[in-house]
Each structure stands twice: as structure tokens, then as C-alpha cells.
mmCIF file of C-alpha atoms in Angstrom:
data_model
loop_
_atom_site.group_PDB
_atom_site.id
_atom_site.type_symbol
_atom_site.label_atom_id
_atom_site.label_comp_id
_atom_site.label_asym_id
_atom_site.label_seq_id
_atom_site.Cartn_x
_atom_site.Cartn_y
_atom_site.Cartn_z
ATOM 1 C CA MET X 14 50.567 -21.644 -29.199
ATOM 2 C CA GLY X 15 48.886 -23.654 -26.474
ATOM 3 C CA MET X 16 45.283 -24.788 -26.154
ATOM 4 C CA PRO X 17 43.243 -22.187 -28.085
ATOM 5 C CA THR X 18 41.183 -19.683 -26.127
ATOM 6 C CA LEU X 19 37.774 -18.344 -27.098
ATOM 7 C CA ALA X 20 39.513 -15.199 -28.370
ATOM 8 C CA GLU X 21 41.721 -17.326 -30.630
ATOM 9 C CA LEU X 22 38.702 -19.211 -31.962
ATOM 10 C CA ARG X 23 37.025 -15.895 -32.736
ATOM 11 C CA ALA X 24 40.217 -14.684 -34.431
ATOM 12 C CA ALA X 25 40.216 -17.845 -36.551
ATOM 13 C CA ALA X 26 36.571 -17.226 -37.468
ATOM 14 C CA GLU X 27 37.418 -13.706 -38.632
ATOM 15 C CA ARG X 28 40.458 -14.934 -40.544
ATOM 16 C CA ILE X 29 38.577 -17.564 -42.559
ATOM 17 C CA ALA X 30 35.348 -15.583 -43.012
ATOM 18 C CA PRO X 31 36.169 -14.252 -46.509
ATOM 19 C CA HIS X 32 36.446 -17.813 -47.857
ATOM 20 C CA ALA X 33 34.513 -20.208 -45.595
ATOM 21 C CA VAL X 34 30.731 -20.680 -45.561
ATOM 22 C CA ARG X 35 28.672 -19.907 -42.463
ATOM 23 C CA THR X 36 26.736 -23.153 -42.683
ATOM 24 C CA PRO X 37 23.042 -23.382 -41.763
ATOM 25 C CA VAL X 38 21.530 -24.911 -38.638
ATOM 26 C CA LEU X 39 18.501 -27.069 -39.474
ATOM 27 C CA ARG X 40 15.803 -28.113 -37.016
ATOM 28 C CA GLY X 41 14.945 -31.757 -36.487
ATOM 29 C CA ARG X 42 11.966 -31.801 -38.815
ATOM 30 C CA GLY X 43 10.382 -34.848 -40.388
ATOM 31 C CA GLY X 44 9.897 -36.636 -37.091
ATOM 32 C CA LEU X 45 13.597 -36.635 -36.120
ATOM 33 C CA ASP X 46 12.862 -34.798 -32.858
ATOM 34 C CA GLU X 47 10.300 -37.445 -31.995
ATOM 35 C CA LEU X 48 12.719 -40.286 -32.758
ATOM 36 C CA ALA X 49 15.333 -38.764 -30.465
ATOM 37 C CA GLY X 50 12.894 -37.503 -27.835
ATOM 38 C CA ALA X 51 14.672 -34.153 -27.959
ATOM 39 C CA ALA X 52 14.797 -30.829 -29.795
ATOM 40 C CA LEU X 53 17.543 -31.284 -32.397
ATOM 41 C CA PHE X 54 19.614 -28.600 -34.095
ATOM 42 C CA PHE X 55 21.833 -29.864 -36.913
ATOM 43 C CA LYS X 56 24.920 -27.793 -37.810
ATOM 44 C CA CYS X 57 25.332 -28.704 -41.489
ATOM 45 C CA GLU X 58 29.026 -28.736 -42.315
ATOM 46 C CA ASN X 59 28.143 -30.873 -45.335
ATOM 47 C CA PHE X 60 27.376 -27.480 -46.939
ATOM 48 C CA GLN X 61 30.890 -26.180 -46.204
ATOM 49 C CA ARG X 62 33.351 -25.686 -49.055
ATOM 50 C CA CYS X 63 35.019 -29.038 -49.837
ATOM 51 C CA GLY X 64 31.915 -30.593 -48.279
ATOM 52 C CA ALA X 65 33.280 -30.821 -44.735
ATOM 53 C CA PHE X 66 34.320 -28.902 -41.609
ATOM 54 C CA LYS X 67 37.955 -29.708 -42.401
ATOM 55 C CA PHE X 68 38.185 -26.635 -44.639
ATOM 56 C CA ARG X 69 37.954 -24.403 -41.560
ATOM 57 C CA GLY X 70 41.077 -25.762 -39.877
ATOM 58 C CA ALA X 71 43.188 -26.137 -42.998
ATOM 59 C CA LEU X 72 42.335 -22.627 -44.145
ATOM 60 C CA ASN X 73 43.051 -21.157 -40.713
ATOM 61 C CA VAL X 74 46.541 -22.670 -40.689
ATOM 62 C CA VAL X 75 47.394 -21.779 -44.283
ATOM 63 C CA LEU X 76 46.230 -18.176 -43.872
ATOM 64 C CA SER X 77 48.201 -17.896 -40.622
ATOM 65 C CA LEU X 78 51.539 -18.897 -42.161
ATOM 66 C CA THR X 79 53.984 -16.410 -43.649
ATOM 67 C CA ALA X 80 54.878 -16.374 -47.337
ATOM 68 C CA GLU X 81 58.365 -17.588 -46.357
ATOM 69 C CA ALA X 82 56.942 -20.591 -44.490
ATOM 70 C CA LEU X 83 54.802 -21.453 -47.522
ATOM 71 C CA ALA X 84 57.517 -20.988 -50.142
ATOM 72 C CA ALA X 85 57.662 -24.718 -50.955
ATOM 73 C CA GLY X 86 53.958 -25.330 -50.437
ATOM 74 C CA VAL X 87 52.176 -27.535 -47.934
ATOM 75 C CA ALA X 88 51.927 -31.286 -47.381
ATOM 76 C CA THR X 89 49.786 -33.674 -45.383
ATOM 77 C CA HIS X 90 48.393 -37.197 -45.148
ATOM 78 C CA SER X 91 44.649 -37.765 -45.167
ATOM 79 C CA SER X 92 41.951 -40.231 -46.219
ATOM 80 C CA GLY X 93 40.093 -37.437 -47.959
ATOM 81 C CA ASN X 94 38.425 -34.460 -46.300
ATOM 82 C CA HIS X 95 41.535 -32.819 -44.856
ATOM 83 C CA ALA X 96 43.331 -33.555 -48.111
ATOM 84 C CA ALA X 97 40.708 -31.688 -50.134
ATOM 85 C CA ALA X 98 40.543 -28.899 -47.566
ATOM 86 C CA LEU X 99 44.294 -28.330 -47.621
ATOM 87 C CA ALA X 100 44.384 -28.513 -51.425
ATOM 88 C CA LEU X 101 41.746 -25.787 -51.696
ATOM 89 C CA ALA X 102 43.348 -23.658 -48.976
ATOM 90 C CA ALA X 103 46.683 -23.913 -50.797
ATOM 91 C CA ARG X 104 45.042 -22.924 -54.068
ATOM 92 C CA ILE X 105 43.489 -19.875 -52.372
ATOM 93 C CA ARG X 106 46.936 -18.910 -51.036
ATOM 94 C CA GLY X 107 48.587 -19.694 -54.392
ATOM 95 C CA VAL X 108 50.995 -22.408 -53.230
ATOM 96 C CA PRO X 109 51.455 -26.115 -54.112
ATOM 97 C CA ALA X 110 49.826 -28.890 -52.083
ATOM 98 C CA HIS X 111 51.278 -32.402 -51.686
ATOM 99 C CA VAL X 112 48.905 -35.012 -50.274
ATOM 100 C CA VAL X 113 49.550 -38.602 -49.184
ATOM 101 C CA MET X 114 46.383 -40.715 -49.395
ATOM 102 C CA PRO X 115 45.767 -44.372 -48.472
ATOM 103 C CA GLU X 116 45.022 -46.678 -51.387
ATOM 104 C CA ASN X 117 41.542 -47.412 -50.001
ATOM 105 C CA ALA X 118 40.458 -43.749 -49.834
ATOM 106 C CA VAL X 119 36.940 -43.071 -51.108
ATOM 107 C CA ALA X 120 37.154 -42.468 -54.856
ATOM 108 C CA THR X 121 35.091 -39.287 -54.798
ATOM 109 C CA LYS X 122 37.358 -37.788 -52.130
ATOM 110 C CA ARG X 123 40.474 -38.622 -54.134
ATOM 111 C CA GLN X 124 38.918 -37.023 -57.223
ATOM 112 C CA ALA X 125 38.170 -33.849 -55.250
ATOM 113 C CA VAL X 126 41.781 -33.564 -54.069
ATOM 114 C CA LEU X 127 43.037 -33.872 -57.629
ATOM 115 C CA ALA X 128 40.438 -31.381 -58.865
ATOM 116 C CA TYR X 129 41.770 -28.759 -56.426
ATOM 117 C CA GLY X 130 45.204 -29.168 -58.016
ATOM 118 C CA ALA X 131 47.077 -31.159 -55.372
ATOM 119 C CA HIS X 132 49.832 -33.679 -56.070
ATOM 120 C CA VAL X 133 48.632 -37.044 -54.704
ATOM 121 C CA TYR X 134 50.899 -39.843 -53.446
ATOM 122 C CA ASP X 135 49.428 -43.285 -52.713
ATOM 123 C CA CYS X 136 50.355 -45.387 -49.688
ATOM 124 C CA ALA X 137 49.201 -48.473 -47.815
ATOM 125 C CA PRO X 138 46.140 -47.933 -45.563
ATOM 126 C CA THR X 139 48.042 -47.726 -42.269
ATOM 127 C CA LEU X 140 49.147 -44.776 -40.148
ATOM 128 C CA ALA X 141 52.756 -45.939 -40.333
ATOM 129 C CA ALA X 142 52.651 -46.009 -44.142
ATOM 130 C CA ARG X 143 51.066 -42.569 -44.252
ATOM 131 C CA GLU X 144 53.732 -41.059 -42.010
ATOM 132 C CA GLU X 145 56.631 -42.755 -43.812
ATOM 133 C CA THR X 146 55.411 -41.636 -47.245
ATOM 134 C CA LEU X 147 54.745 -38.111 -45.988
ATOM 135 C CA ALA X 148 58.245 -37.858 -44.514
ATOM 136 C CA GLU X 149 59.697 -38.797 -47.890
ATOM 137 C CA VAL X 150 57.505 -36.252 -49.699
ATOM 138 C CA VAL X 151 58.505 -33.489 -47.266
ATOM 139 C CA ARG X 152 62.201 -34.346 -47.698
ATOM 140 C CA GLU X 153 61.899 -34.202 -51.480
ATOM 141 C CA THR X 154 59.748 -31.067 -51.766
ATOM 142 C CA GLY X 155 60.549 -29.020 -48.663
ATOM 143 C CA ALA X 156 56.808 -28.478 -48.196
ATOM 144 C CA ARG X 157 55.391 -27.402 -44.826
ATOM 145 C CA PHE X 158 53.557 -30.223 -43.021
ATOM 146 C CA VAL X 159 49.997 -29.284 -42.002
ATOM 147 C CA PRO X 160 48.656 -32.022 -39.679
ATOM 148 C CA PRO X 161 45.117 -33.276 -40.279
ATOM 149 C CA TYR X 162 44.036 -32.824 -36.642
ATOM 150 C CA ASP X 163 46.848 -32.785 -34.032
ATOM 151 C CA ASP X 164 47.589 -29.060 -34.325
ATOM 152 C CA TRP X 165 46.364 -26.047 -32.338
ATOM 153 C CA GLY X 166 45.639 -24.024 -35.473
ATOM 154 C CA ILE X 167 43.606 -26.865 -36.958
ATOM 155 C CA ILE X 168 41.682 -27.231 -33.691
ATOM 156 C CA ALA X 169 40.972 -23.490 -33.506
ATOM 157 C CA GLY X 170 39.686 -23.455 -37.084
ATOM 158 C CA ALA X 171 37.523 -26.526 -36.548
ATOM 159 C CA GLY X 172 36.047 -24.931 -33.433
ATOM 160 C CA THR X 173 34.559 -22.109 -35.490
ATOM 161 C CA ALA X 174 31.719 -24.427 -36.544
ATOM 162 C CA ALA X 175 30.627 -24.826 -32.921
ATOM 163 C CA LEU X 176 31.092 -21.079 -32.374
ATOM 164 C CA GLU X 177 28.516 -20.439 -35.087
ATOM 165 C CA LEU X 178 26.151 -23.081 -33.701
ATOM 166 C CA LEU X 179 26.317 -21.737 -30.143
ATOM 167 C CA ASP X 180 25.998 -18.107 -31.242
ATOM 168 C CA GLU X 181 22.910 -18.965 -33.293
ATOM 169 C CA ILE X 182 21.267 -21.441 -30.889
ATOM 170 C CA PRO X 183 21.763 -20.406 -27.249
ATOM 171 C CA GLY X 184 20.766 -22.592 -24.331
ATOM 172 C CA LEU X 185 21.750 -26.004 -25.716
ATOM 173 C CA ASP X 186 21.871 -28.804 -23.161
ATOM 174 C CA LEU X 187 24.063 -31.128 -25.223
ATOM 175 C CA VAL X 188 26.520 -30.766 -28.099
ATOM 176 C CA LEU X 189 27.447 -33.915 -30.038
ATOM 177 C CA ALA X 190 30.266 -34.309 -32.561
ATOM 178 C CA PRO X 191 32.043 -37.267 -34.183
ATOM 179 C CA VAL X 192 35.590 -38.074 -33.107
ATOM 180 C CA GLY X 193 38.348 -39.560 -35.228
ATOM 181 C CA GLY X 194 41.607 -37.663 -34.913
ATOM 182 C CA GLY X 195 39.748 -35.250 -32.662
ATOM 183 C CA GLY X 196 40.058 -31.841 -34.322
ATOM 184 C CA LEU X 197 36.336 -31.168 -34.491
ATOM 185 C CA VAL X 198 35.593 -32.480 -31.000
ATOM 186 C CA ALA X 199 38.469 -30.542 -29.448
ATOM 187 C CA GLY X 200 37.513 -27.264 -31.117
ATOM 188 C CA SER X 201 33.837 -27.795 -30.345
ATOM 189 C CA ALA X 202 34.598 -28.586 -26.708
ATOM 190 C CA ILE X 203 36.636 -25.390 -26.265
ATOM 191 C CA ALA X 204 33.822 -23.326 -27.791
ATOM 192 C CA THR X 205 31.163 -25.071 -25.716
ATOM 193 C CA ARG X 206 33.013 -24.670 -22.409
ATOM 194 C CA ALA X 207 33.552 -20.972 -23.118
ATOM 195 C CA LEU X 208 30.103 -20.030 -24.431
ATOM 196 C CA ASN X 209 27.794 -22.484 -22.662
ATOM 197 C CA PRO X 210 29.568 -24.187 -19.745
ATOM 198 C CA ALA X 211 26.317 -25.774 -18.562
ATOM 199 C CA ALA X 212 26.055 -27.834 -21.768
ATOM 200 C CA ARG X 213 27.485 -31.359 -21.882
ATOM 201 C CA MET X 214 29.936 -32.047 -24.716
ATOM 202 C CA ILE X 215 29.741 -35.602 -26.039
ATOM 203 C CA ALA X 216 32.176 -37.236 -28.465
ATOM 204 C CA VAL X 217 30.837 -40.126 -30.572
ATOM 205 C CA GLU X 218 32.713 -42.760 -32.568
ATOM 206 C CA PRO X 219 32.006 -46.153 -34.198
ATOM 207 C CA ALA X 220 32.305 -49.227 -31.990
ATOM 208 C CA GLY X 221 34.647 -50.660 -34.622
ATOM 209 C CA ALA X 222 37.049 -47.718 -34.277
ATOM 210 C CA ASP X 223 36.836 -46.995 -30.563
ATOM 211 C CA ASP X 224 40.291 -45.720 -29.617
ATOM 212 C CA ALA X 225 38.844 -42.475 -28.214
ATOM 213 C CA ARG X 226 36.512 -44.391 -25.894
ATOM 214 C CA ARG X 227 39.312 -46.712 -24.775
ATOM 215 C CA SER X 228 41.625 -43.736 -24.280
ATOM 216 C CA TRP X 229 38.935 -41.926 -22.295
ATOM 217 C CA LEU X 230 38.505 -44.887 -19.949
ATOM 218 C CA ALA X 231 42.245 -45.519 -19.566
ATOM 219 C CA GLN X 232 43.039 -41.799 -19.148
ATOM 220 C CA ARG X 233 45.880 -42.207 -21.632
ATOM 221 C CA ARG X 234 45.970 -42.370 -25.391
ATOM 222 C CA VAL X 235 45.372 -45.862 -26.734
ATOM 223 C CA PRO X 236 46.340 -46.387 -30.394
ATOM 224 C CA GLN X 237 43.803 -47.227 -33.059
ATOM 225 C CA LEU X 238 44.355 -50.833 -34.168
ATOM 226 C CA ASN X 239 42.724 -52.312 -37.270
ATOM 227 C CA PRO X 240 39.582 -50.119 -37.299
ATOM 228 C CA VAL X 241 36.591 -51.690 -39.036
ATOM 229 C CA THR X 242 33.847 -49.198 -39.881
ATOM 230 C CA ILE X 243 32.117 -47.603 -42.851
ATOM 231 C CA ALA X 244 32.875 -44.221 -41.235
ATOM 232 C CA ASP X 245 36.166 -43.814 -43.111
ATOM 233 C CA GLY X 246 36.855 -40.363 -41.676
ATOM 234 C CA LEU X 247 36.934 -41.783 -38.136
ATOM 235 C CA ARG X 248 39.496 -44.553 -38.637
ATOM 236 C CA THR X 249 42.442 -42.401 -37.568
ATOM 237 C CA SER X 250 44.071 -42.465 -34.141
ATOM 238 C CA LEU X 251 43.207 -39.740 -31.651
ATOM 239 C CA GLY X 252 45.753 -36.913 -31.616
ATOM 240 C CA GLU X 253 47.806 -35.917 -28.565
ATOM 241 C CA ARG X 254 46.626 -32.298 -28.396
ATOM 242 C CA ASN X 255 43.091 -33.395 -29.165
ATOM 243 C CA PHE X 256 43.058 -35.850 -26.281
ATOM 244 C CA GLN X 257 44.460 -33.170 -23.989
ATOM 245 C CA VAL X 258 41.477 -30.940 -24.807
ATOM 246 C CA MET X 259 39.047 -33.836 -24.465
ATOM 247 C CA GLN X 260 40.303 -34.632 -20.978
ATOM 248 C CA ALA X 261 39.723 -31.015 -19.952
ATOM 249 C CA CYS X 262 36.517 -30.175 -21.792
ATOM 250 C CA VAL X 263 34.584 -33.291 -22.923
ATOM 251 C CA ASP X 264 31.997 -34.916 -20.656
ATOM 252 C CA ASP X 265 31.730 -38.369 -22.246
ATOM 253 C CA VAL X 266 32.756 -40.535 -25.203
ATOM 254 C CA VAL X 267 30.232 -43.057 -26.538
ATOM 255 C CA THR X 268 30.259 -45.595 -29.372
ATOM 256 C CA VAL X 269 27.636 -46.658 -31.910
ATOM 257 C CA SER X 270 27.019 -49.687 -34.090
ATOM 258 C CA GLU X 271 27.442 -49.851 -37.855
ATOM 259 C CA GLU X 272 23.713 -50.523 -38.200
ATOM 260 C CA ALA X 273 22.893 -47.324 -36.321
ATOM 261 C CA ILE X 274 25.286 -45.305 -38.498
ATOM 262 C CA VAL X 275 23.592 -46.536 -41.674
ATOM 263 C CA ARG X 276 20.132 -45.904 -40.226
ATOM 264 C CA ALA X 277 21.097 -42.391 -39.138
ATOM 265 C CA MET X 278 22.603 -41.589 -42.522
ATOM 266 C CA ARG X 279 19.483 -42.765 -44.314
ATOM 267 C CA LEU X 280 17.079 -40.953 -41.991
ATOM 268 C CA LEU X 281 18.968 -37.676 -42.421
ATOM 269 C CA TRP X 282 18.622 -38.083 -46.180
ATOM 270 C CA GLN X 283 14.930 -39.040 -46.019
ATOM 271 C CA ARG X 284 13.673 -36.728 -43.286
ATOM 272 C CA LEU X 285 16.064 -33.758 -43.186
ATOM 273 C CA LYS X 286 16.770 -33.854 -46.941
ATOM 274 C CA VAL X 287 20.536 -33.611 -46.505
ATOM 275 C CA VAL X 288 23.252 -35.939 -47.757
ATOM 276 C CA VAL X 289 25.900 -36.773 -45.167
ATOM 277 C CA GLU X 290 28.791 -39.209 -45.171
ATOM 278 C CA PRO X 291 28.868 -42.062 -42.624
ATOM 279 C CA SER X 292 31.241 -40.212 -40.264
ATOM 280 C CA ALA X 293 28.825 -37.276 -40.074
ATOM 281 C CA ALA X 294 25.895 -39.532 -39.203
ATOM 282 C CA VAL X 295 27.645 -40.958 -36.127
ATOM 283 C CA PRO X 296 26.407 -38.365 -33.555
ATOM 284 C CA PHE X 297 22.791 -38.751 -34.672
ATOM 285 C CA ALA X 298 23.255 -42.524 -34.490
ATOM 286 C CA ALA X 299 24.087 -42.128 -30.796
ATOM 287 C CA LEU X 300 20.705 -40.472 -30.239
ATOM 288 C CA LEU X 301 18.898 -43.216 -32.156
ATOM 289 C CA GLU X 302 20.612 -45.951 -30.121
ATOM 290 C CA GLY X 303 19.988 -44.196 -26.815
ATOM 291 C CA CYS X 304 23.701 -43.924 -25.992
ATOM 292 C CA VAL X 305 23.117 -40.402 -24.699
ATOM 293 C CA ASP X 306 20.432 -39.225 -22.287
ATOM 294 C CA ALA X 307 18.785 -36.599 -24.489
ATOM 295 C CA ALA X 308 15.156 -36.883 -23.347
ATOM 296 C CA GLY X 309 13.494 -33.475 -23.363
ATOM 297 C CA LYS X 310 16.786 -31.677 -24.031
ATOM 298 C CA ARG X 311 17.973 -29.167 -26.639
ATOM 299 C CA VAL X 312 20.706 -30.926 -28.585
ATOM 300 C CA GLY X 313 23.217 -29.520 -31.062
ATOM 301 C CA VAL X 314 24.461 -32.125 -33.548
ATOM 302 C CA ILE X 315 27.415 -31.277 -35.779
ATOM 303 C CA LEU X 316 27.117 -32.999 -39.156
ATOM 304 C CA SER X 317 30.788 -33.033 -40.095
ATOM 305 C CA GLY X 318 30.616 -33.561 -43.855
ATOM 306 C CA GLY X 319 28.756 -34.746 -46.918
ATOM 307 C CA ASN X 320 31.370 -36.359 -49.156
ATOM 308 C CA VAL X 321 29.585 -39.645 -49.656
ATOM 309 C CA ASP X 322 30.201 -42.013 -52.557
ATOM 310 C CA LEU X 323 26.755 -42.199 -54.184
ATOM 311 C CA ASP X 324 27.761 -45.351 -56.070
ATOM 312 C CA ALA X 325 28.382 -47.199 -52.781
ATOM 313 C CA LEU X 326 25.484 -46.226 -50.541
ATOM 314 C CA PRO X 327 25.541 -48.507 -47.488
ATOM 315 C CA TRP X 328 21.821 -49.317 -47.533
ATOM 316 C CA ARG X 329 22.265 -50.938 -50.934
ATOM 317 C CA ARG X 330 23.880 -53.768 -48.991
ATOM 318 C CA ALA X 331 22.241 -55.843 -46.281
ATOM 319 C CA VAL X 332 22.899 -54.433 -42.806
#
């Protein structure tokens, strides 16, 4: 399989429909439109099963595999959302899930992975440690590796969120999504180019984890080194396939400050009445900081997830 087509995204949408939620699109009420100077449409993947868009991609891959390929179960490495998504997808398919998680993973995300019945293996909080531990787990179990983002099936599944947004809200001028490994941005960009080629697709990441921006400027993948951000889901390095799609279909990559992420997260709670994790607040933060020219435009904002640790809310600390 190469870069997914619109037909393949629609096939993924049909495949996952019996299990995934068609999440709502909320308008920018409570003064959020005024703050951004634009008409905002929030695609709320925080209401997805597992609390994040990641369920779409993991489920698409697991449902696509044969019983023979899944005989020993599935395995992955993840800081949380993909781990939970794969664990639930495996439970739906009736196969074991083996998940490598960094020691600093958010406690609530770790608890969710365990609750879905996965076997969890701890590792140091580096990509090298994740990959080494995963390789050992795969050798011991024979489980099928399902990548967290650098996979065409994952990208196609993730793109179904943007498909729903664009089908429901035609005529958007901008589509914004957070970028970490790049599954959501890549899938969203494919959907946007196919359904609304006039719209600009913008990827947003924290300034403290800016490998996508640096890669975009260098026109080659630049590794993520020592990311420092509260947006734990965006600390991963950009995937190869994901960057390939971004080069073809994304119009810009911008970065935002930690202060803007916290402000965006809090405003979405106060004004929109939705709980989102820091990674999900990143695209709205770009609008608040003026990183994107959105004045007078219709803007789709994908809120990627809502798995926030309520005992460690960022505005309880000075920012």
C-alpha cells in the first residue's frame, strides 16, 4: 500500500464504522470566534472511544489484518493514546495486545491501557529505549507490530476524522491539526486535498518539540531531540511516511508556546465546555498566538484527544 487515496480513506471509514464514534463538530461559541477573529469548527475527537483519534487508525489496521497475521496478537510502543487504542482494537478482535510505554507516561493513560487488557512493559523515556524494548517483546511473543503513526493503514484510519469534518462542514478555508508522529496530520491532509483543495492545511506543534517545523524548513526529516513540552502526545519524532504526505499535502508547519497551549486548553474547558489534553489544544493555541492568518476565515480545528490527568492540570502551576 502506498499513500492512501480518498477511496481508501472512505473504505477505512466504512470498516471502522461499527465500532468508532462519529464525533461531533462544535461551533466556536463562548467568544472563541471573537478571540480568533474567525468562524471556528471544532472536530471533537476527545469524544472518540479511548478518548482520542488514535482509535481510528489502530482499529483500521487491526480489522484489516487476517486471523493468521493476528495469531500471536499485536504489539506497539506508545506514550498512551495509541497504546489504549490498540489495546481496545485488539480486545474487539479477540487477540492479545503487548504495549511498551515510557516510564514517564501519564498515569491515567497507563491505567486505560491496563483496563483494556493489554500487557504493559516499561522502558526509559527515549525513542531508542522504546524500540529496543519493543523488539525484545516481539521476539518473545511473536506479536504483530502495529506502528503508532508511520504506517499507511494508521494514516488512512486517522484521516477519517477529517473526512467527517469536511463532509459535515463544507467550504472551510483552513484545517488545523496537531503534529507529533504525524498520523493525524497526514490523514487530514490527504482528506483535505481530496475534498477541499482550496483549503490550507496547517500542522501545529509545540516550540519545545519542533522537529516537524525543522524538518519542513530543511526539506528532510530532522530527529526529535530532548523535547520539552506539556503536550506529551507530541514528543515523538515525525514518521517517514507522514513527512512524505506532509511535503505533498501540507501548506505550513507552525509552533506555539507552552503558555499558549495552557491558555488554549483552559479556554476550551471554560468556553466550549470540553476537556482536552495539552496536545489537542495546540492547534487552537496557534490561533490565539496569531501564528496563522485566520482573520475572517472558516477554520476547522481537530481536537485530537481528551485524556488529561485531572490531578495535574497545568493551570494549577504558574505559567
